[in-house]
Coordinates of C-alpha atoms and ligand atoms in Angstrom, one line a residue:
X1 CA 0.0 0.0 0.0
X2 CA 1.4 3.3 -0.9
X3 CA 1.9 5.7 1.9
X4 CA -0.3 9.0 1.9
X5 CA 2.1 11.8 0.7
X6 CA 2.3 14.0 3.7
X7 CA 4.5 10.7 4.9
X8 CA 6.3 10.3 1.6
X9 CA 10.3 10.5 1.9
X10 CA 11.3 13.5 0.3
X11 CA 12.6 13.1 -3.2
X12 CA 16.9 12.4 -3.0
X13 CA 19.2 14.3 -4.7
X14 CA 18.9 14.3 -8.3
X15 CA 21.6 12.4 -10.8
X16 CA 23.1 15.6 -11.2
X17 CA 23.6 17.1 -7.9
X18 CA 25.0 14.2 -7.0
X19 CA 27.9 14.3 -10.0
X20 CA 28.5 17.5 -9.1
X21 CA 28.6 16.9 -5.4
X22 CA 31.1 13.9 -5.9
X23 CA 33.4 16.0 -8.7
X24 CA 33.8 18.3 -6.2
X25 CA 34.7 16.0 -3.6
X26 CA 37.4 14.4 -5.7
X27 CA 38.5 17.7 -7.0
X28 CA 39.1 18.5 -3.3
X29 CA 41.6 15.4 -3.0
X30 CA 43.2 16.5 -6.0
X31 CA 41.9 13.9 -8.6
X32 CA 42.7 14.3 -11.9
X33 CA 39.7 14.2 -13.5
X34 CA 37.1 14.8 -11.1
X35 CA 33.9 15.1 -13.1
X36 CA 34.8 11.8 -15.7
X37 CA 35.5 10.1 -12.3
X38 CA 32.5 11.2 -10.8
X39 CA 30.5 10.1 -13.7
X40 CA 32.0 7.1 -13.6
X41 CA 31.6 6.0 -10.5
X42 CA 27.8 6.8 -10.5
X43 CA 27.2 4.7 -13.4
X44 CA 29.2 1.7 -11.6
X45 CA 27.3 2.5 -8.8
X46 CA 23.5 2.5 -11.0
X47 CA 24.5 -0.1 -12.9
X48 CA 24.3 2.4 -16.4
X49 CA 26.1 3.6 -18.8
X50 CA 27.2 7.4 -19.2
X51 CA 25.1 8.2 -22.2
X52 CA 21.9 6.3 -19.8
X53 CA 23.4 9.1 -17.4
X54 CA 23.3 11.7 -19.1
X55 CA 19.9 11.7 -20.1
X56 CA 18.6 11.3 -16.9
X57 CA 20.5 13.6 -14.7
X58 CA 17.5 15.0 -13.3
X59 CA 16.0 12.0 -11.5
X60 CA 16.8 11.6 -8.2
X61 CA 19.0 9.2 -6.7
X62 CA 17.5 5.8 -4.9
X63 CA 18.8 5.7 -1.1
X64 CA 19.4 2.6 -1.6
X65 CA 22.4 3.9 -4.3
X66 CA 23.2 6.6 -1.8
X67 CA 25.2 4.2 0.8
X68 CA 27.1 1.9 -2.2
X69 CA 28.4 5.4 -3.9
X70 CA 29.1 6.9 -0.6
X71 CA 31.8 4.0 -0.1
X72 CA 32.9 3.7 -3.8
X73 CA 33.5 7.3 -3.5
X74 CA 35.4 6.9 0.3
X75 CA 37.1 4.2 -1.4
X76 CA 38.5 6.6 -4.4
X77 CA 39.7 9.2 -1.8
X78 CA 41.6 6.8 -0.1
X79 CA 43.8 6.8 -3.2
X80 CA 42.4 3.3 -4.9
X81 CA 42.5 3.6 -8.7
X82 CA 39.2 4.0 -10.5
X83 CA 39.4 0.8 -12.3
X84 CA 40.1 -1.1 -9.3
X85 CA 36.5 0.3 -7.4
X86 CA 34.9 -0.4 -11.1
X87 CA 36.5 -4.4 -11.1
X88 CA 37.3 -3.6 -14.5
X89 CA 39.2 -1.8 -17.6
X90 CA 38.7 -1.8 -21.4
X91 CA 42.1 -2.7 -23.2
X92 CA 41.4 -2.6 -26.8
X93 CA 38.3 -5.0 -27.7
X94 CA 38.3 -6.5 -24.4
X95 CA 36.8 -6.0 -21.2
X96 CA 39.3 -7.3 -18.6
X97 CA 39.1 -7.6 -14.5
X98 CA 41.4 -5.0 -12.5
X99 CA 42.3 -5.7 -9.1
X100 CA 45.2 -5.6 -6.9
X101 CA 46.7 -8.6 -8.3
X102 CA 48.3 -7.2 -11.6
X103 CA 48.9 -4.0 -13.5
X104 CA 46.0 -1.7 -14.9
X105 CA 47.0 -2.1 -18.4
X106 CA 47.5 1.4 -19.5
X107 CA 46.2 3.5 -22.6
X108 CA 49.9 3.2 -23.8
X109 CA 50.3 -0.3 -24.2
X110 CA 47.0 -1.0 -26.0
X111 CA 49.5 1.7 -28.5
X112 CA 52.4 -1.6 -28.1
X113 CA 49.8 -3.7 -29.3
X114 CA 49.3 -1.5 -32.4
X115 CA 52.8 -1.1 -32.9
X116 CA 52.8 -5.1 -32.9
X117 CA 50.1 -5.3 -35.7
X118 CA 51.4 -3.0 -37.8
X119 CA 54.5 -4.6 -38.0
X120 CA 52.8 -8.6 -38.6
X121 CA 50.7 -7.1 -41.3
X122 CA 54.0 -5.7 -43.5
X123 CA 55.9 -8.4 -42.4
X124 CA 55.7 -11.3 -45.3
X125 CA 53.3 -9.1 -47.2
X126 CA 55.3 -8.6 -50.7
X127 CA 52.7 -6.1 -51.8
X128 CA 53.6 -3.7 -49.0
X129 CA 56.1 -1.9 -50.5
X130 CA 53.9 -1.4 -53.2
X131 CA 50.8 -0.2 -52.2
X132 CA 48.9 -3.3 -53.7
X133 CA 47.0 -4.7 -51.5
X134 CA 43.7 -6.8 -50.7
X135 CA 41.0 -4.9 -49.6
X136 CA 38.8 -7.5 -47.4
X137 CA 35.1 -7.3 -46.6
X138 CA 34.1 -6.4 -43.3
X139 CA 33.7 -9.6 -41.1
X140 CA 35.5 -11.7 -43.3
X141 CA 37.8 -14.2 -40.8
X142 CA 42.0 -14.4 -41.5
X143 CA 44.3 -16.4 -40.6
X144 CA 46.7 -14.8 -37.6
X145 CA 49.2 -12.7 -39.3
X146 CA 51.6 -14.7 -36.9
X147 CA 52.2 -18.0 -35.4
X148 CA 53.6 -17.9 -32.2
X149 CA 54.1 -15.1 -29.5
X150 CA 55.8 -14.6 -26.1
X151 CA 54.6 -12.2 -23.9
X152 CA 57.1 -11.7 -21.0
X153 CA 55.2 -10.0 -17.9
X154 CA 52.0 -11.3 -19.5
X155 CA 50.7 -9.4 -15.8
X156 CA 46.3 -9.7 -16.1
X157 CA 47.1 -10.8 -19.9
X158 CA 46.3 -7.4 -21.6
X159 CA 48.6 -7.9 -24.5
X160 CA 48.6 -11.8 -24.6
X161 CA 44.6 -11.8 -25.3
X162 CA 44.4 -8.9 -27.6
X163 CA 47.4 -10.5 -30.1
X164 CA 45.0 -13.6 -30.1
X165 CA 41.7 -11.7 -30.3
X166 CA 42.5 -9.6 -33.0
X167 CA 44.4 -12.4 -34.6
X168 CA 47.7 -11.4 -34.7
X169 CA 49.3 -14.2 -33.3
X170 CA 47.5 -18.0 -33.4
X171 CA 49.0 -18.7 -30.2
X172 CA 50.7 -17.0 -27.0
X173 CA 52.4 -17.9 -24.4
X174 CA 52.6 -15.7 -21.7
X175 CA 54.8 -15.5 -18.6
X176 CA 54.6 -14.0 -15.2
X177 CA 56.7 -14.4 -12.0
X178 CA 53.9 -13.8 -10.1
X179 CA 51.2 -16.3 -9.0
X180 CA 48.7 -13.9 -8.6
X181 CA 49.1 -12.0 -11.7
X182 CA 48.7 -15.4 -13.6
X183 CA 45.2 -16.4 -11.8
X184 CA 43.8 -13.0 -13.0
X185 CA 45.2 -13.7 -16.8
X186 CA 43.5 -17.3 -16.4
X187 CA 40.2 -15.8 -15.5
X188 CA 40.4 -12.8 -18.2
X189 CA 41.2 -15.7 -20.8
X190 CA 38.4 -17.6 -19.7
X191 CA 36.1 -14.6 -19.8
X192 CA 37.3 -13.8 -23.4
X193 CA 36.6 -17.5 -24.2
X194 CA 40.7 -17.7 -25.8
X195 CA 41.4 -21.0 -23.6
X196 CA 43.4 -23.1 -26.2
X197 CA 45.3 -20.1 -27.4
X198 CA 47.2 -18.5 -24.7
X199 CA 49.4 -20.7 -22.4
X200 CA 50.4 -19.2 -19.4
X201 CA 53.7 -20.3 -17.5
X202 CA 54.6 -19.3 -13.9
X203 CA 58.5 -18.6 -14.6
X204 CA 60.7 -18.9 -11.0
X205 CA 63.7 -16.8 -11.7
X206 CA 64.0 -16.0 -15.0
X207 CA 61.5 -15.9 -17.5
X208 CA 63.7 -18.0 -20.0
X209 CA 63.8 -20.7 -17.3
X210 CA 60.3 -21.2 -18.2
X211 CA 60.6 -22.3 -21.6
X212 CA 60.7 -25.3 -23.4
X213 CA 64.6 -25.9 -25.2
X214 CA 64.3 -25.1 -28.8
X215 CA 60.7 -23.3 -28.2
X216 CA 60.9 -20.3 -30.4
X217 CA 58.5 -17.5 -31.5
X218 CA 58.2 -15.2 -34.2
X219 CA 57.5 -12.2 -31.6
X220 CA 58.4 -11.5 -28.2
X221 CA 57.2 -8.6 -26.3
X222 CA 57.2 -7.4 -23.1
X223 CA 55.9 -4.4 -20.6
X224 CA 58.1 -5.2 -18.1
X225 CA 59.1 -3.2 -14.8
X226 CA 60.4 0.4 -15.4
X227 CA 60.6 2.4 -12.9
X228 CA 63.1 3.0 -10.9
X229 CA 63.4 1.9 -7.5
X230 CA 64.7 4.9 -6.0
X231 CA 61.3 6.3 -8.0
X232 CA 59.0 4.0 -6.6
X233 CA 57.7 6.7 -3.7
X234 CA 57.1 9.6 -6.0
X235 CA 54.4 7.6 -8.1
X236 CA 50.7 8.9 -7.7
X237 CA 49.1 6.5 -4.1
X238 CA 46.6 4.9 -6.5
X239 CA 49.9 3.0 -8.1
X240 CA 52.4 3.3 -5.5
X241 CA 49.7 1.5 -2.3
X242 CA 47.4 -0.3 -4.9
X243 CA 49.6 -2.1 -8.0
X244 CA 51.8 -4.9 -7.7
X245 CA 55.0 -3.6 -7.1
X246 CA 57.0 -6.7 -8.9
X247 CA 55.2 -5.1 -12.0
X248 CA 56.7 -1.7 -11.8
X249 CA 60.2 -1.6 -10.2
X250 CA 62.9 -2.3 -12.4
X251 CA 65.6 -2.3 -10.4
X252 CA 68.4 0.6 -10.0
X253 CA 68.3 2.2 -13.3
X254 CA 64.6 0.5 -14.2
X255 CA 66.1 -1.8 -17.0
X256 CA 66.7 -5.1 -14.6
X257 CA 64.4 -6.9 -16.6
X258 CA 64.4 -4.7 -20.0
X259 CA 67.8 -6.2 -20.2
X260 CA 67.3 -10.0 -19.3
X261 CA 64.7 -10.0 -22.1
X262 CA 67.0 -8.1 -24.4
X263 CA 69.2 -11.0 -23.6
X264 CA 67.6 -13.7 -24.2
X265 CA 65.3 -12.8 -27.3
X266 CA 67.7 -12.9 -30.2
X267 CA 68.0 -16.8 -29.2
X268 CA 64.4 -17.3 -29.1
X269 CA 62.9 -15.6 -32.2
X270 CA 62.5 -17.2 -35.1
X271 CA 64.4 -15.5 -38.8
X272 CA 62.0 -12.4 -39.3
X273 CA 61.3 -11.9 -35.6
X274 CA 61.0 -8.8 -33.6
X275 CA 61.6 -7.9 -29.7
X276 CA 58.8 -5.5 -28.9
X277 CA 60.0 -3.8 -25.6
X278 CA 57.9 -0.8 -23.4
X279 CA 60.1 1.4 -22.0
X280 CA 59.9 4.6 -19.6
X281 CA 59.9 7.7 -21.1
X282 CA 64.0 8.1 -20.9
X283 CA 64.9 5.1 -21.4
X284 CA 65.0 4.8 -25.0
X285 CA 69.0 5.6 -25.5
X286 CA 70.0 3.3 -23.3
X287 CA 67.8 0.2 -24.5
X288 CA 68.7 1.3 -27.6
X289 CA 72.2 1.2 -27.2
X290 CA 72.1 -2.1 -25.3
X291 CA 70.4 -3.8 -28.1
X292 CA 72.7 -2.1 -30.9
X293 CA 75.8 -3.4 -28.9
X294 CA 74.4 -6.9 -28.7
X295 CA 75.2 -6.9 -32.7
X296 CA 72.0 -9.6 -32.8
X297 CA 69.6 -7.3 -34.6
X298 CA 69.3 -5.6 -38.2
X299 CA 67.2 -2.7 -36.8
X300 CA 66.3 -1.4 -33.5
X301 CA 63.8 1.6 -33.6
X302 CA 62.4 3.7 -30.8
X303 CA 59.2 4.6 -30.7
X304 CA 56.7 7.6 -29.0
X305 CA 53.6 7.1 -27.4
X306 CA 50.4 9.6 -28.2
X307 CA 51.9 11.9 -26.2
X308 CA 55.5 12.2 -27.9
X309 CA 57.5 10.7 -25.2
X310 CA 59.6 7.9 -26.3
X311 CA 57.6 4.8 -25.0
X312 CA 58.6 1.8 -27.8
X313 CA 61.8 0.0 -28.7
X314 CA 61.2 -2.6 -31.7
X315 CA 64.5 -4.8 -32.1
X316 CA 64.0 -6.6 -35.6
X317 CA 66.0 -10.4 -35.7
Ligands
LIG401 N1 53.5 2.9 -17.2 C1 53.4 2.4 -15.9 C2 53.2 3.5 -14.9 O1 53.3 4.6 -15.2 C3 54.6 1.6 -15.5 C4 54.5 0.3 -16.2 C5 55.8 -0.5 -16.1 O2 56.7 -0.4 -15.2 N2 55.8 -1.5 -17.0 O3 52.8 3.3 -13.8

């Protein structure tokens, strides 16, 4: 039975004052992008999606919502990354979890992954030098421009799943020192429905320890750790407190790992190969340099991220 209105709840706060409420909040705590946050975390919250939002900013919010956004939002103050409160991030095509057990993969690296196909589709093509080409119809399946890729730090399995997805490799095998990292990939290749075609491979040690003798790959990349150690404590709380840290510190200069991969690809890639290696943003001399000195590669090529910092190094065998 409906209540007479004189002892109706009055109405909540409408969609909007509460966006604006919660931008200001986040602004307050000196979050980027308070509003986009703000919107996003109402639609987690409701359960919409920001176009659903924004046409209905001016009905009022259910109590019921009022008690789940007020600890998303207590949650995002504290310093936890967006994506983390959401359970989720877009990379590319896919949809994948994000939680404390692996990296966020980052805006930059779906760029790797572009780099990557750009290179598969040249490679072996005779007609790319010469502009000739075949256009295909929309929908139309191909074959994976390659057949076999490493990812090293395969992390949640950003890369490893999009290579396979948007068939640029048949099959990957991706490797990850970390346990945790490699139950998240397992559930994101699940989700995807890519079971058969990414392997992952808990490596102890070295990530070449995890491989079979003579397995070889006509791509290998890697995101590996970066930063430098001594840098660890200057990075924003949401990555410092709330991302794996075996993810992100590379050691005294940041290239620990850059350079055990660097190492070991040139024995592991197949004629025609490339190393596909994410780098910080002044890094690239020096993993260029490495890689030149090696003497194991025809060409090695920095590359810029969207924002014109140097974020790429492609080693071809
Ligand atoms: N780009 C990441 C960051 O800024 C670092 C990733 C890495 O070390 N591979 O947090």
């Amino acid at each position: 039975m409906s209540r007479p209105p004189s002892m109706r709840a009055p109405p909540g706060p409408t969609r909007r004052e509460v966006v604006d409420g919660i931008a200001a909040e986040l602004q307050a705590a000196g979050v980027e992008s308070p509003r986009l946050e703000a919107e996003r975390l109402v639609c987690h919250v409701l359960g919409v999606e920001r176009h659903e939002l924004a046409s209905s900013l001016s009905s009022s919010l259910r109590p019921e919502d009022a008690g789940s956004l007020a600890r998303a939002v207590k949650r995002r103050i504290a310093g936890e990354p967006l994506q983390h409160i959401e359970g989720s991030v877009e990379f590319r095509d896919l949809v994948l979890q994000a939680d404390r057990r692996a990296l966020v993969p980052r805006p930059e690296t779906e760029q790797l992954v572009d780099e990557i196909a750009r290179w598969a589709r040249s490679r072996g093509s005779p007609s790319a030098s010469t502009g000739v080409r075949i256009v295909r119809r929309p929908g139309a399946v191909r074959e994976p421009l390659v057949e076999c890729a490493l990812d090293i730090g395969v992390g949640g399995g950003a890369i490893a799943l999009s290579l396979v997805q948007e068939r640029i490799a048949r099959r990957v095998v991706g490797i990850d020192t970390s346990p945790e990292a490699l139950a998240q990939a397992g559930e994101n290749r699940a989700a995807v429905g890519l079971g058969e075609s990414v392997e992952l491979r808990l490596a102890r040690g070295s990530p070449w320890s995890a491989l079979e003798p003579g397995e070889s790959f006509d791509l290998i990349v890697s995101n590996p750790p970066y930063i430098p150690s001594g840098l660890i404590t200057r990075l924003g709380v949401e990555v410092r407190e709330h991302e794996p840290r075996e993810a992100l510190d590379g050691g005294a200069d940041g290239l620990d790992v850059a350079r055990i991969v660097a190492a070991g690809a040139p024995g592991r890639l197949r004629p025609g190969g490339a190393l596909f290696l994410e780098i910080g943003e002044d890094q690239g001399t020096e993993v260029r340099s490495l890689l030149e000195r090696s003497g194991c590669w025809t060409r090695v090529e920095i590359r810029r991220d969207l924002c014109g910092r140097q974020r790429f190094v492609v080693a071809l065998k």
